[in-house]
Structure formats: C-alpha cells, structure tokens
Amino acid sequence: MSSPPSSPTPLVVSSPRKTLSLLRERRSSTFSFDPEEKKSPAAVAGFAAEHGPKPSEVYGFVGSITTVIATVIYLVWAYTPEPWLHSLGITYYPSKIWALAVPTFVMVTVALVIAVYIGLNFMVTPPPTSFSTIFDEYSREPSPFVPIEGEEQPIEPISDLDISYVNDLMFGEASKL
C-alpha cells in the first residue's frame, strides 16, 4: 500500500491569505484508502465541500433565530393577560413585574457602567498643568539633522514639536494684538 502524499509546500508563510489557501489545498488533497469515502454528498452534488456554510455563518443564523424567538416569547408573556395564559394551559411562568424590572435593571446597569468608565478615565488623566501632558518616556527630541550636500533632501526623522513652537504657531498673532 502507498503512504499518503506529503504536502508540496510547508505551511511556514508570511501571509495569512497564503496560509489559508495552503490549508484548503491540504484538506482537498487528503489521501483516503476507501474509494466510497471520496463520494461525499457535496462531491456527488457537483460542488466542492469547501463551498458549504461557514461555522460563523451558522452560529450567526442560529443566534439571530434564537433572539427573534426569545423576543416573541417575552412579548407574548409580558402583554398577554393571565386569564388567557391560563386558558391555554400555561400556569407556570414568572411574575409580570419582571417584564418591567429586568429591562430597567439592564438599562441602569449600562448607564452606571458608562458613568464609572468615564469617571475612571477622569481620575487617571493627569491635570492640564502637569508636565506629563507635554513630556513622557516616549517623547523624542528633534535631532540635529544635516543632509549631505548634493543629495536629495530626505524626510526628517520623527520627533515631537516643542511646546513653545506650537504656542507661537497657534497664538503668535493673538499675543501681538
């Protein structure tokens, strides 16, 4: 018996697209000893098995259908009068007060999370008079850049602008008034 063929190319590549295409090639060229195994329903139908639904699409579809069904059940439970539910034989369900309480709790929780997040950002931010708003460990001083004569003028290295230079550009004319 023959052994399965080895992969023609290794999977060490620098591009994610190339990696995915190599993985698809490897899956499509898998070796099988059973000739009946190659006759999958996709192959019999005339299209490749790789053109089927992707798991993320299936999960999204199932999730959206589940959300719609849960919303319909919630609305029926919240707005149908209790005598109608009893006439249908539905006697075991949560109290109707939860139809208002749960959405209210969720909205208040979201509002508090946003307020706490904004408050924490204000607490961590240094005051405007702090030097850490001007200089920090990542600041770059402009280096003395002198291009060689006769060559093209290249782009200067990245550096931070001095605050006095920025103030002069922004407010220079205003101070002269």
C-alpha positions as MATLAB code, in Angstrom:
seq = 'MSSPPSSPTPLVVSSPRKTLSLLRERRSSTFSFDPEEKKSPAAVAGFAAEHGPKPSEVYGFVGSITTVIATVIYLVWAYTPEPWLHSLGITYYPSKIWALAVPTFVMVTVALVIAVYIGLNFMVTPPPTSFSTIFDEYSREPSPFVPIEGEEQPIEPISDLDISYVNDLMFGEASKL';
ca = [
       0.000    0.000    0.000;
       1.135    3.528   -0.601;
       1.573    6.168    2.038;
      -0.326    9.467    1.972;
       1.392   12.131   -0.145;
       3.355   14.748    1.715;
       2.451   18.409    1.428;
       4.090   20.069   -1.603;
       4.806   23.246    0.336;
       5.435   23.858    4.006;
       2.915   25.946    5.971;
       5.526   28.475    7.067;
       4.497   31.556    5.124;
       4.298   35.242    5.911;
       0.799   35.946    4.598;
      -2.416   34.839    6.350;
      -4.197   34.523    2.998;
      -1.490   32.245    1.677;
      -1.686   30.138    4.825;
      -5.448   29.702    4.399;
      -5.102   28.777    0.737;
      -2.404   26.221    1.596;
      -4.636   24.750    4.306;
      -7.505   24.426    1.808;
      -5.189   22.717   -0.679;
      -4.011   20.321    2.005;
      -7.600   19.451    3.003;
      -8.677   18.905   -0.589;
      -5.707   16.631   -1.300;
      -6.091   14.311    1.701;
      -5.485   10.694    0.852;
      -8.068    8.023    1.554;
      -7.843    4.259    1.205;
     -11.630    3.924    0.893;
     -12.989    4.872   -2.568;
     -16.517    5.242   -1.128;
     -15.276    7.923    1.259;
     -14.465   10.227   -1.654;
     -18.098   10.193   -2.770;
     -19.342   12.743   -0.299;
     -22.770   14.359   -0.814;
     -21.013   17.577   -1.806;
     -18.934   15.812   -4.460;
     -21.993   13.978   -5.810;
     -23.953   17.260   -5.997;
     -21.230   18.747   -8.208;
     -19.618   21.366   -5.964;
     -16.662   21.296   -3.626;
     -17.142   20.702    0.083;
     -15.294   23.940    0.886;
     -18.222   25.968   -0.506;
     -20.574   24.920    2.285;
     -21.701   27.205    5.079;
     -19.015   28.512    7.378;
     -19.388   27.890   11.122;
     -19.564   31.621   11.860;
     -22.479   31.978    9.434;
     -24.294   29.048   11.022;
     -23.762   30.408   14.538;
     -24.947   33.850   13.443;
     -28.071   32.410   11.820;
     -28.910   30.244   14.830;
     -28.238   33.159   17.173;
     -30.493   35.529   15.227;
     -33.333   32.994   15.048;
     -32.971   32.275   18.778;
     -33.077   36.002   19.553;
     -36.236   36.503   17.499;
     -37.971   33.525   19.133;
     -36.956   34.659   22.641;
     -38.219   38.196   21.910;
     -41.580   36.881   20.685;
     -41.944   34.649   23.756;
     -41.032   37.576   26.031;
     -43.554   39.913   24.383;
     -46.314   37.276   24.489;
     -45.609   36.634   28.175;
     -45.417   40.353   29.022;
     -48.554   41.541   27.193;
     -50.937   38.555   27.261;
     -53.432   38.733   30.147;
     -53.130   35.999   32.772;
     -56.615   34.519   32.154;
     -55.676   33.934   28.501;
     -52.449   32.178   29.519;
     -54.430   30.009   31.982;
     -56.950   29.119   29.251;
     -54.039   27.940   27.074;
     -52.825   25.739   29.934;
     -49.805   27.882   30.757;
     -49.797   28.244   34.534;
     -46.102   28.209   35.424;
     -44.374   31.467   34.441;
     -42.514   34.310   36.189;
     -44.348   37.214   37.747;
     -45.283   40.025   35.345;
     -43.301   42.508   37.442;
     -40.113   41.077   35.885;
     -41.295   42.255   32.448;
     -40.516   45.790   33.638;
     -37.835   45.080   36.217;
     -35.309   43.217   34.018;
     -35.129   45.824   31.197;
     -34.934   48.585   33.819;
     -32.089   46.834   35.653;
     -30.232   46.330   32.369;
     -30.583   49.993   31.322;
     -29.496   51.273   34.751;
     -26.526   48.885   34.754;
     -25.407   50.057   31.306;
     -25.742   53.723   32.345;
     -23.729   53.108   35.537;
     -21.004   51.218   33.666;
     -20.636   54.127   31.245;
     -20.557   56.665   34.101;
     -17.956   54.639   36.054;
     -15.820   54.221   32.916;
     -15.850   57.966   32.242;
     -15.120   58.687   35.915;
     -12.155   56.304   35.968;
     -10.763   57.954   32.851;
     -11.044   61.370   34.529;
      -9.273   60.044   37.630;
      -6.374   58.571   35.628;
      -5.894   61.570   33.330;
      -3.232   63.988   34.610;
      -4.238   67.624   35.140;
      -3.616   70.078   32.300;
      -0.807   71.764   34.268;
       1.170   68.524   34.579;
       4.397   68.171   32.604;
       3.417   64.597   31.773;
       0.937   66.031   29.258;
       3.881   67.607   27.439;
       6.763   65.161   28.029;
       6.807   61.468   28.806;
       9.127   58.493   28.352;
       8.172   58.262   24.654;
       8.957   61.896   23.779;
      11.519   62.405   21.034;
      13.685   65.487   20.920;
      14.411   66.793   17.438;
      17.819   65.558   16.362;
      20.247   67.862   14.559;
      19.696   66.681   11.002;
      22.134   67.895    8.390;
      21.703   66.366    4.936;
      24.781   65.715    2.820;
      25.224   68.324    0.112;
      24.376   67.233   -3.396;
      21.925   64.542   -2.299;
      18.154   64.746   -2.247;
      16.528   66.198    0.844;
      15.099   63.176    2.707;
      12.260   63.324    5.211;
      13.444   64.380    8.654;
      13.241   61.830   11.462;
      10.074   61.813   13.559;
      10.229   63.992   16.656;
       7.937   65.934   18.973;
       7.413   69.640   18.473;
       8.474   71.974   21.257;
       5.503   73.429   23.153;
       6.790   76.996   22.717;
       6.929   76.455   18.933;
       3.350   75.129   18.911;
       2.139   78.036   21.061;
       3.876   80.516   18.787;
       2.242   78.967   15.729;
      -1.206   78.836   17.318;
      -1.259   82.017   19.384;
       1.576   84.126   17.979;
      -0.658   86.640   16.232;
      -3.085   86.779   19.163;
      -0.313   87.837   21.546;
       0.669   90.697   19.196;
      -2.774   92.286   19.399;
];
